[in-house]
CSV table of C-alpha atoms (C1' of nucleotides) in Angstrom, one decimal:
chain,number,residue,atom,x,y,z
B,1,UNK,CA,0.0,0.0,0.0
B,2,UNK,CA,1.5,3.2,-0.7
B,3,UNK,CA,1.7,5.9,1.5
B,4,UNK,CA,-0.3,7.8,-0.7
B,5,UNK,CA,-3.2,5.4,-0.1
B,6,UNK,CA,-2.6,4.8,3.4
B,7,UNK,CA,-5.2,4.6,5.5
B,8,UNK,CA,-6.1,7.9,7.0
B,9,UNK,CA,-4.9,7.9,11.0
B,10,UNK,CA,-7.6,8.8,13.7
B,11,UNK,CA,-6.6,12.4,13.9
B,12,UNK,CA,-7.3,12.9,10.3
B,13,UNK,CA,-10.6,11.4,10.1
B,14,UNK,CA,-11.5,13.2,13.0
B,15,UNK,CA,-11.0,16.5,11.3
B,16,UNK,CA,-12.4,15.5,8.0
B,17,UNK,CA,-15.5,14.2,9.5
B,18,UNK,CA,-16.1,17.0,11.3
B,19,UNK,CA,-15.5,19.4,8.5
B,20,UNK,CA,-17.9,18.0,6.4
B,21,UNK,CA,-20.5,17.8,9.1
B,22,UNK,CA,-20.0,20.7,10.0
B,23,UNK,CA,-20.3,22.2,6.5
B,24,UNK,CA,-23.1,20.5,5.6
B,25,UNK,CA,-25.3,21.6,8.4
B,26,UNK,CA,-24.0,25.0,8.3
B,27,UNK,CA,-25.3,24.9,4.2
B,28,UNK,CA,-28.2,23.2,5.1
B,29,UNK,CA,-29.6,25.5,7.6
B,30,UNK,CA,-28.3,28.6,5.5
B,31,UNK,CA,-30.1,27.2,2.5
B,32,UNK,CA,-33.1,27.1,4.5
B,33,UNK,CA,-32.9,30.6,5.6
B,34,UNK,CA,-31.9,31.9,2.3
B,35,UNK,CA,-34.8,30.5,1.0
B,36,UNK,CA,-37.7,31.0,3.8
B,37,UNK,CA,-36.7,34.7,4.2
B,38,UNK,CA,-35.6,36.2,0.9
B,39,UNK,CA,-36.7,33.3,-1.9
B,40,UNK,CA,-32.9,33.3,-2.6
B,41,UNK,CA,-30.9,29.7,-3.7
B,42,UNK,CA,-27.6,29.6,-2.1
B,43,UNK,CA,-25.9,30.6,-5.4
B,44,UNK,CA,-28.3,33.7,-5.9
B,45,UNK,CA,-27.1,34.8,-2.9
B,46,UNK,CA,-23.7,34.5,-3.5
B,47,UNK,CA,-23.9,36.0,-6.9
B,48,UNK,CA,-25.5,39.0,-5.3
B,49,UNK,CA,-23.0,39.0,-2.6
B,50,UNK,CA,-20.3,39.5,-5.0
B,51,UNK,CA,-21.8,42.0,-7.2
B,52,UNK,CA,-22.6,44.0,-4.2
B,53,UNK,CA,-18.8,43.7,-3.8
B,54,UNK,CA,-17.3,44.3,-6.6
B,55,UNK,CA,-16.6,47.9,-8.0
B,56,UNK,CA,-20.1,49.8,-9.0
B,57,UNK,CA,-22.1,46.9,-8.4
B,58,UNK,CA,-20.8,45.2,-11.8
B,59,UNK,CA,-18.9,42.3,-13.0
B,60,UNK,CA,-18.3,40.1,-16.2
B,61,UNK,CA,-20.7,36.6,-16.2
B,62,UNK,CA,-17.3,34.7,-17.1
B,63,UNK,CA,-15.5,36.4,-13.7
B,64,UNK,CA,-18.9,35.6,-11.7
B,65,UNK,CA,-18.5,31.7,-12.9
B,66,UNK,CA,-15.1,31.8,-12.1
B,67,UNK,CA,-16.0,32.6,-8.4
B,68,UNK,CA,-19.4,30.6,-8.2
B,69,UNK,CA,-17.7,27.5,-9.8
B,70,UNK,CA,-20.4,26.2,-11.6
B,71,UNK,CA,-20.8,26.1,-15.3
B,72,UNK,CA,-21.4,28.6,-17.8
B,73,UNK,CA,-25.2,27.5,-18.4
B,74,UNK,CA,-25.5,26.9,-15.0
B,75,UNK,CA,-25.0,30.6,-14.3
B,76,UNK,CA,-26.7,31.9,-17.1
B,77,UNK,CA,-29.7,29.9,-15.4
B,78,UNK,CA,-29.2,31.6,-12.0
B,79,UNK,CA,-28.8,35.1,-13.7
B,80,UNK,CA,-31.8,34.8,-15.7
B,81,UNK,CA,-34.0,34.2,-12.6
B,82,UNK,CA,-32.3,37.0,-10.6
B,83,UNK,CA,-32.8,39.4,-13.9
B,84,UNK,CA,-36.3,38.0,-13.9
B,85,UNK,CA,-36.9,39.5,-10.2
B,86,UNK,CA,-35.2,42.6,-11.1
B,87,UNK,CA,-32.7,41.9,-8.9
B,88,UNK,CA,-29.7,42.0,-11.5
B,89,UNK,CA,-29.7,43.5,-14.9
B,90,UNK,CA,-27.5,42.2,-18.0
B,91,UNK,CA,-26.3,44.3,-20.4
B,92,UNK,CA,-23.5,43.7,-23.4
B,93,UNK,CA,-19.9,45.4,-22.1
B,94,UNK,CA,-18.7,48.1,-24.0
B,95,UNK,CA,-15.3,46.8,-24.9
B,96,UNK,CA,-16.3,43.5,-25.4
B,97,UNK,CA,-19.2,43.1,-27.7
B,98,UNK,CA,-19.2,38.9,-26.9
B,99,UNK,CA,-18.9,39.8,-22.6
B,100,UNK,CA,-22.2,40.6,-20.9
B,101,UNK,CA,-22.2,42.8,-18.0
B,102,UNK,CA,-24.0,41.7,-14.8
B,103,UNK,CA,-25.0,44.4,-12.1
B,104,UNK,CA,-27.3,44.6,-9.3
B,105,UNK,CA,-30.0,46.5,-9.1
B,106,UNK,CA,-31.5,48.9,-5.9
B,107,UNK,CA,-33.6,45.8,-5.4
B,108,UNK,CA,-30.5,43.4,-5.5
B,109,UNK,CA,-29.2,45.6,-2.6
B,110,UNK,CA,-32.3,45.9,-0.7
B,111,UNK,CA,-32.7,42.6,-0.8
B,112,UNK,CA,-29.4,41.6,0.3
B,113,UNK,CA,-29.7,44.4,3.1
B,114,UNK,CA,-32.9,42.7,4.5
B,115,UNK,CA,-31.4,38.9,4.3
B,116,UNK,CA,-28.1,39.3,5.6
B,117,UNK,CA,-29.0,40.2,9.4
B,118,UNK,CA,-30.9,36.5,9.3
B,119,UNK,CA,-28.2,35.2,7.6
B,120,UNK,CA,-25.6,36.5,10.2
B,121,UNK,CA,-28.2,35.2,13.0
B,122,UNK,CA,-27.6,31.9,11.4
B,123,UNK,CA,-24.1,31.6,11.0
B,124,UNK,CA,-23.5,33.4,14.8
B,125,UNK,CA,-26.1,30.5,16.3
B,126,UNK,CA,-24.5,27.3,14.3
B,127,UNK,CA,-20.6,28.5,14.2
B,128,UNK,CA,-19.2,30.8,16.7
B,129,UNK,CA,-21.9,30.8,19.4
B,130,UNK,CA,-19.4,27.7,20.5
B,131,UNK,CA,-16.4,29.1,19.6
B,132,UNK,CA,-13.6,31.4,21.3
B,133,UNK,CA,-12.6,34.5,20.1
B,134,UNK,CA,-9.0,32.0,19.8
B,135,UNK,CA,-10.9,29.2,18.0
B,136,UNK,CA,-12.0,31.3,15.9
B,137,UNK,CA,-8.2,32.7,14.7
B,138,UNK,CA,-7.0,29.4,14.6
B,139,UNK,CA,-9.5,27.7,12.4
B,140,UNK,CA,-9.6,31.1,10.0
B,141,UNK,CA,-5.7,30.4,10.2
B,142,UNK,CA,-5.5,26.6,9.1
B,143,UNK,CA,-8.8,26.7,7.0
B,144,UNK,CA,-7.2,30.0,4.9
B,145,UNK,CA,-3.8,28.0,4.8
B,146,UNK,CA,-5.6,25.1,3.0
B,147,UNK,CA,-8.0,26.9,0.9
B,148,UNK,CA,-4.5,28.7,-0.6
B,149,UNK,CA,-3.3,25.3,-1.1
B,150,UNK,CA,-5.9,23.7,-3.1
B,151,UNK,CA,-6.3,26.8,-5.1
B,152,UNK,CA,-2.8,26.7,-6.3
B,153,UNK,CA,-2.8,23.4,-6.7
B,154,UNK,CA,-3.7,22.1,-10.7
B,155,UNK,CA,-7.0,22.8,-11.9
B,156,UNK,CA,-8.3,19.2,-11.4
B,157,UNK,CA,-6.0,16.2,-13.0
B,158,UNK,CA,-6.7,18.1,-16.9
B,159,UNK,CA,-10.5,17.8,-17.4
B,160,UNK,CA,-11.0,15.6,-20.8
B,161,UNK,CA,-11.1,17.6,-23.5
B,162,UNK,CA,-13.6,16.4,-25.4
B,163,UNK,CA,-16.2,13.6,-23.7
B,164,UNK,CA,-15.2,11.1,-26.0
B,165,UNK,CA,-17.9,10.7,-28.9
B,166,UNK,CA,-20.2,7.7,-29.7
B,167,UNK,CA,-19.3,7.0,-32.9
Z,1,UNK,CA,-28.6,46.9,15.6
Z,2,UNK,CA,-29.1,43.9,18.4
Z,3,UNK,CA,-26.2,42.0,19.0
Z,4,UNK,CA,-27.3,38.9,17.1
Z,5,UNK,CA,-27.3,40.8,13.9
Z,6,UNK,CA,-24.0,42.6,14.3
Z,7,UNK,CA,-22.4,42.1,11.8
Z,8,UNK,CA,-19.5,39.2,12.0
Z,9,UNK,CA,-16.1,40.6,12.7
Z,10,UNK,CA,-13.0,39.9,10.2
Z,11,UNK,CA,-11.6,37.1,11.9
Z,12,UNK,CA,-15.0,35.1,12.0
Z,13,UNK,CA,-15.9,36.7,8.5
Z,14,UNK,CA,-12.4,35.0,7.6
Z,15,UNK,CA,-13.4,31.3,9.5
Z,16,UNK,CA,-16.7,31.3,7.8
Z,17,UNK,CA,-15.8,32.1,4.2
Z,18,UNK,CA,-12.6,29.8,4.4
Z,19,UNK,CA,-14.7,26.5,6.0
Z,20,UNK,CA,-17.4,27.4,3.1
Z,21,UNK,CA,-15.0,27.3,0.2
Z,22,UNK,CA,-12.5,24.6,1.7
Z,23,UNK,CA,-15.7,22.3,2.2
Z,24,UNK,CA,-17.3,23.2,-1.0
Z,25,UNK,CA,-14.0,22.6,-3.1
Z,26,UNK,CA,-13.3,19.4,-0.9
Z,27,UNK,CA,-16.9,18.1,-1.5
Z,28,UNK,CA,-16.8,18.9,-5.2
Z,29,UNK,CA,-13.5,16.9,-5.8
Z,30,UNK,CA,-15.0,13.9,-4.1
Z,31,UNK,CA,-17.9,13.7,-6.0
Z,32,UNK,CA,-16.4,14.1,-9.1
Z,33,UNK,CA,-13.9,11.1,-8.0
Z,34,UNK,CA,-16.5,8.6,-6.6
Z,35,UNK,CA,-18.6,9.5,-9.8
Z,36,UNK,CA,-15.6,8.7,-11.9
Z,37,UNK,CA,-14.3,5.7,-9.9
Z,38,UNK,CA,-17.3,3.8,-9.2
Z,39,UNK,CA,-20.1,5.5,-10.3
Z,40,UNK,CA,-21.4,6.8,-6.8
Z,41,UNK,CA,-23.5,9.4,-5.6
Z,42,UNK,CA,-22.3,10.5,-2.2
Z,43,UNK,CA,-24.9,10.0,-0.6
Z,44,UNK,CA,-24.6,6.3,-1.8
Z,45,UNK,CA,-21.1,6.5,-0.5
Z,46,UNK,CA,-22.0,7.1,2.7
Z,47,UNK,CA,-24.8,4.7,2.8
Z,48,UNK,CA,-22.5,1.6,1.7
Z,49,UNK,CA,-19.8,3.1,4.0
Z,50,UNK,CA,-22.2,3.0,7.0
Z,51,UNK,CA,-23.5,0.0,6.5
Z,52,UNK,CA,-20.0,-0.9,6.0
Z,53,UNK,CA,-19.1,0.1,9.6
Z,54,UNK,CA,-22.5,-1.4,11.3
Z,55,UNK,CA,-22.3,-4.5,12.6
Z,56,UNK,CA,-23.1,-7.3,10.8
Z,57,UNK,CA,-23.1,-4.9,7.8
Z,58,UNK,CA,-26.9,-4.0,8.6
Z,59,UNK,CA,-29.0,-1.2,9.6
Z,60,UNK,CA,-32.7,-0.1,9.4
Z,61,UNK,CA,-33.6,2.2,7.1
Z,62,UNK,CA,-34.5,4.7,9.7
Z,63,UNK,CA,-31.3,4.6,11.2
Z,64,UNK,CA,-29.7,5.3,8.0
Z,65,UNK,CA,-32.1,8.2,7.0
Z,66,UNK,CA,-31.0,9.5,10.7
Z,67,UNK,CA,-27.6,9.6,9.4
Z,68,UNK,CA,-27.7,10.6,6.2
Z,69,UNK,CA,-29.8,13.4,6.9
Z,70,UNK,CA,-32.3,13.5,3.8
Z,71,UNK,CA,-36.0,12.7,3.8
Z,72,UNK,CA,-37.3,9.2,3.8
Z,73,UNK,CA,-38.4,9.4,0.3
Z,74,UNK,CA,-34.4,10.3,-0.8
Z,75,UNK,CA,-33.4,7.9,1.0
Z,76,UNK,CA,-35.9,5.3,-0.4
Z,77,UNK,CA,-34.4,6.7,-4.0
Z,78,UNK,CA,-30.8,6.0,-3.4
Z,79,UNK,CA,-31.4,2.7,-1.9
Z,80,UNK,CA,-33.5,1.6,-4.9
Z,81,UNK,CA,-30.7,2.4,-7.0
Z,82,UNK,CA,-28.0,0.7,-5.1
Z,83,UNK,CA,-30.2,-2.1,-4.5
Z,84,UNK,CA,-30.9,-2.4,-8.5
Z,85,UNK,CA,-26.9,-2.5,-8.9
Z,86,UNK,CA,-26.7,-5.1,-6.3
Z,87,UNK,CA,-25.0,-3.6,-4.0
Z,88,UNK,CA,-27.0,-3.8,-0.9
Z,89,UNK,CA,-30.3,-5.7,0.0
Z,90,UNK,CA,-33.0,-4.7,1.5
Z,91,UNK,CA,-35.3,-7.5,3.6
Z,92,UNK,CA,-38.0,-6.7,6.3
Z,93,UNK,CA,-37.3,-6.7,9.8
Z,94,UNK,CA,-38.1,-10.4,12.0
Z,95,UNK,CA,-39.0,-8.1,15.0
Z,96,UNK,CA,-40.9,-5.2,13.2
Z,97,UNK,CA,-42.8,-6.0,10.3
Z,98,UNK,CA,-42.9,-1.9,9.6
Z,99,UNK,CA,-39.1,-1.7,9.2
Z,100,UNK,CA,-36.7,-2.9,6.7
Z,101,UNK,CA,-33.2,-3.8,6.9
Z,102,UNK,CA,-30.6,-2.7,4.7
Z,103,UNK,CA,-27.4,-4.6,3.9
Z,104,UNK,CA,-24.4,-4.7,2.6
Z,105,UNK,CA,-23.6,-7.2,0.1
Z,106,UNK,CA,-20.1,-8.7,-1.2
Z,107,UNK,CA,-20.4,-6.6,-3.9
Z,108,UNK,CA,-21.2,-3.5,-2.1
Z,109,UNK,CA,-18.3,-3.9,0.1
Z,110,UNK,CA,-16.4,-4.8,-2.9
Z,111,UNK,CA,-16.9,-1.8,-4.5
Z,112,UNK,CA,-16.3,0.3,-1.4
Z,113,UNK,CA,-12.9,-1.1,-0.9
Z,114,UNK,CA,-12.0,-0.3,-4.8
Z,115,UNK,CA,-13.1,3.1,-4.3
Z,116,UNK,CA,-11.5,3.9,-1.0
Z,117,UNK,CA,-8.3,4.0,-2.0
Z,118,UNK,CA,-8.9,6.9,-5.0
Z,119,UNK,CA,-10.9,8.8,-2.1
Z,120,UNK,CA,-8.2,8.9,0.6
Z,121,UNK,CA,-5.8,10.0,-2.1
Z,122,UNK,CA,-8.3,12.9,-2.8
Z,123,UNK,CA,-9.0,14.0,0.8
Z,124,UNK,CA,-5.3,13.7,1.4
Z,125,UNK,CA,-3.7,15.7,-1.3
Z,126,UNK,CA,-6.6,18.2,-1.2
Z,127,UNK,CA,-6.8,18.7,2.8
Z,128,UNK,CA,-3.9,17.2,4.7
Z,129,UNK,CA,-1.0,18.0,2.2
Z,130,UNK,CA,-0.9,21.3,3.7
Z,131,UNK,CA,-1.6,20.7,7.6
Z,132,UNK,CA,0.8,19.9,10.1
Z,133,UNK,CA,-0.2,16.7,13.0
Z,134,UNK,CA,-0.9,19.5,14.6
Z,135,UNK,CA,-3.1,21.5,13.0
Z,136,UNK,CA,-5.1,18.3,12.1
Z,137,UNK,CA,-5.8,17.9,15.9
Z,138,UNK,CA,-6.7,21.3,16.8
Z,139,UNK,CA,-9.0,22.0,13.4
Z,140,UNK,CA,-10.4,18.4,14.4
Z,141,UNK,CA,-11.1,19.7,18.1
Z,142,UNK,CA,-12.4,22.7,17.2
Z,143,UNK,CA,-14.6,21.7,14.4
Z,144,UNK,CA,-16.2,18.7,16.8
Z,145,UNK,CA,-17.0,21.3,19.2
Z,146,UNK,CA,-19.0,22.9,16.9
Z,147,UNK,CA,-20.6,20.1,15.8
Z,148,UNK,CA,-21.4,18.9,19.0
Z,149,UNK,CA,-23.4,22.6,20.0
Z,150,UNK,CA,-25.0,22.1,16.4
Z,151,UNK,CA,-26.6,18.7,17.3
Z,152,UNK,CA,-27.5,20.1,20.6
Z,153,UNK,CA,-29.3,23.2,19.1
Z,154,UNK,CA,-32.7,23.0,18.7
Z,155,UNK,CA,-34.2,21.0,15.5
Z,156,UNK,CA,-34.4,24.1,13.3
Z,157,UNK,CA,-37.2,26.9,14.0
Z,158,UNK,CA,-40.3,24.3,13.9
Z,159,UNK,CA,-40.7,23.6,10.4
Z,160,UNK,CA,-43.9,25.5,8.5
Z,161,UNK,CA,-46.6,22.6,9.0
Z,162,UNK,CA,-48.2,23.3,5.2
Z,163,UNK,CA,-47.0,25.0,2.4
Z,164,UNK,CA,-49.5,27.4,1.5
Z,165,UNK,CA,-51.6,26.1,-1.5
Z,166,UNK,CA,-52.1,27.7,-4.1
Z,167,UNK,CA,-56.1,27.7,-5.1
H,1,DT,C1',-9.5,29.5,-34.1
H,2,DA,C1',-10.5,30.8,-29.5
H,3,DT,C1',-13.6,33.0,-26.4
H,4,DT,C1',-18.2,34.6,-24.4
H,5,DG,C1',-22.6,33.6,-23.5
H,6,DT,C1',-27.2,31.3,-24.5
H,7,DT,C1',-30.3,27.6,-25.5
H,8,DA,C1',-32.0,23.0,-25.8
H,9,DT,C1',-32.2,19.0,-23.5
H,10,DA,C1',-31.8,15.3,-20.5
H,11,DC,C1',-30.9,13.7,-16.1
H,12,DT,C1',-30.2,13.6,-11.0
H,13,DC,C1',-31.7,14.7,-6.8
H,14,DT,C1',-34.8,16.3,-3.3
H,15,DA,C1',-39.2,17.2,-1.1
H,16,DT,C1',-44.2,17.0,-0.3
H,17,DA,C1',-48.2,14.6,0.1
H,18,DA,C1',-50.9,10.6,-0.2
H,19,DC,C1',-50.9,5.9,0.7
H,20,DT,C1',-50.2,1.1,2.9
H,21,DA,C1',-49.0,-1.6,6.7
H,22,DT,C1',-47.9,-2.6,11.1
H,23,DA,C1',-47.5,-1.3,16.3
T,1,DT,C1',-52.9,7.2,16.7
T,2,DA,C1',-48.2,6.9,15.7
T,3,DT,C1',-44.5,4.9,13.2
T,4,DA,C1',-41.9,2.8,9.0
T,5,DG,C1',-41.5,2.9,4.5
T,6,DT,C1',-43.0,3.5,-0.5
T,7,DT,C1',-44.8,5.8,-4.4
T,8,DA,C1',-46.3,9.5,-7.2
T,9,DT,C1',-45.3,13.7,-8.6
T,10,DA,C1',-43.5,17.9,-9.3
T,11,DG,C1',-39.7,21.3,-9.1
T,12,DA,C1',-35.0,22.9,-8.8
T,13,DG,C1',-30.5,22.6,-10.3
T,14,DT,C1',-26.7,21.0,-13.0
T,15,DA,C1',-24.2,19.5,-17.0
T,16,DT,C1',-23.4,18.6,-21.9
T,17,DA,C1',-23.5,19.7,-26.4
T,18,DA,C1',-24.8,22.5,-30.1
T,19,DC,C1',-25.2,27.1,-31.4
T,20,DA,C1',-24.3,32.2,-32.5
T,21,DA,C1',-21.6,36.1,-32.3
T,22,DT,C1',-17.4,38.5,-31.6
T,23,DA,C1',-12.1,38.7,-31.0
DNA sequence: TATTGTTATACTCTATAACTATA
DNA sequence: TATAGTTATAGAGTATAACAATA
């Protein structure tokens, strides 16, 4: 067995257990909130988030799927349910006649203003209501230290190029 | 502003942002690997590795939904499907005639132990590559703490007993 | 040719409610 | 009545591939 594939030792599993429990109640209950207070899917959300970020409210679709991971359609699905609402607009960039410029609206904004206290109410309750002001810098400290790391790592092992066709 | 809603200082804006996208990006990698490797959902994952760790390979299917988290009806999907593949088997209970009892089979655990392997490799270049022993111990306290208060915390804010129909 | 984004489509997953049966 | 599980169904979300337009 190589040491690549050894088993992993109690400490690990400890860890990696708990992160994804964790995590996955954490999303769950946010998801929940998201939705019951503002009608918002998680990546709605985050897509307002970021626009509310970024410099006058506006960013590229191809930099927002960059950030939101998913896929191109994927976001274009999302976007055209937030335009829908009026939350977004989408309008074709200047310099770029093939890049389409998302930004949020007033709406957006209000929106985001009215969710985000809940949201914060969430995430106080479920995360740091157990946690020391220490616990806190230390898990921020090893959780940012392997974030870095898998974002510098490759891309994935080289997605396939092409799905291979059925001839 | 009540102290609930304040909003969540840098370092815990930090923790929550990094265990968010370190989970997310973790999550993602595994399911793209178990999908590849043996065609798994992971919530199928978990089931076999469950029943994997019961004893005598078996649980009921209550016990599992418990687990696993998702509605009865989800679970009653995925366990069709593994159960079509041969993979587990599902039998009623001698003592209860309500409940059914899952199990693994051969093949199940078969499959499991050809998958594990490509998993570990996964969680352990994307996660641990980058800890120290101990940071693996203190994010693995830490994060069972929190997990701990979260199963203690209160069922979620009593579920809405009817959606509201629609006329 | 490569990039940006949309559309069409098909599929997976999840949840709700209604239902059966056993306790 | 309450519990265990299934089924029917409907909806949300995602991905793939084909497509159009621009660089």
């Amino acid at each position: 067995m190589s040491p690549e594939t050894a088993p992993l030792d109690a400490e690990q599993l400890a860890a990696y257990f708990a992160l994804m429990e964790v995590s996955t109640l954490l999303q769950h209950a946010v998801d929940e909130h998201l939705r019951a207070d503002g009608d918002l899917s998680n990546v709605q959300f985050q897509i307002l988030m970021r626009l509310s970020g970024a410099p006058e409210g506006r960013l590229r679709m191809t930099d927002l799927a960059d950030g939101v991971v998913y896929s191109r359609s994927g976001l274009t699905y999302q976007a055209g349910l937030l335009e829908q609402r009026g939350l977004i607009t989408r309008s074709p960039a200047p310099d770029d006649e093939r890049s389409v410029i998302v930004a949020v609206t007033g709406a957006g904004r209000d929106l985001i203003a009215r969710v985000l206290p809940g949201h914060i109410r969430v995430v106080r309750r479920l995360l740091f209501d157990s946690l020391q002001a220490t616990d806190v810098e230390v898990l921020g400290a090893v959780l940012g230290r392997v974030r870095d790391h898998m974002r510098a790592a490759p891309p994935r092992s080289a997605r396939p190029r092409t799905r291979r066709a059925k001839p």
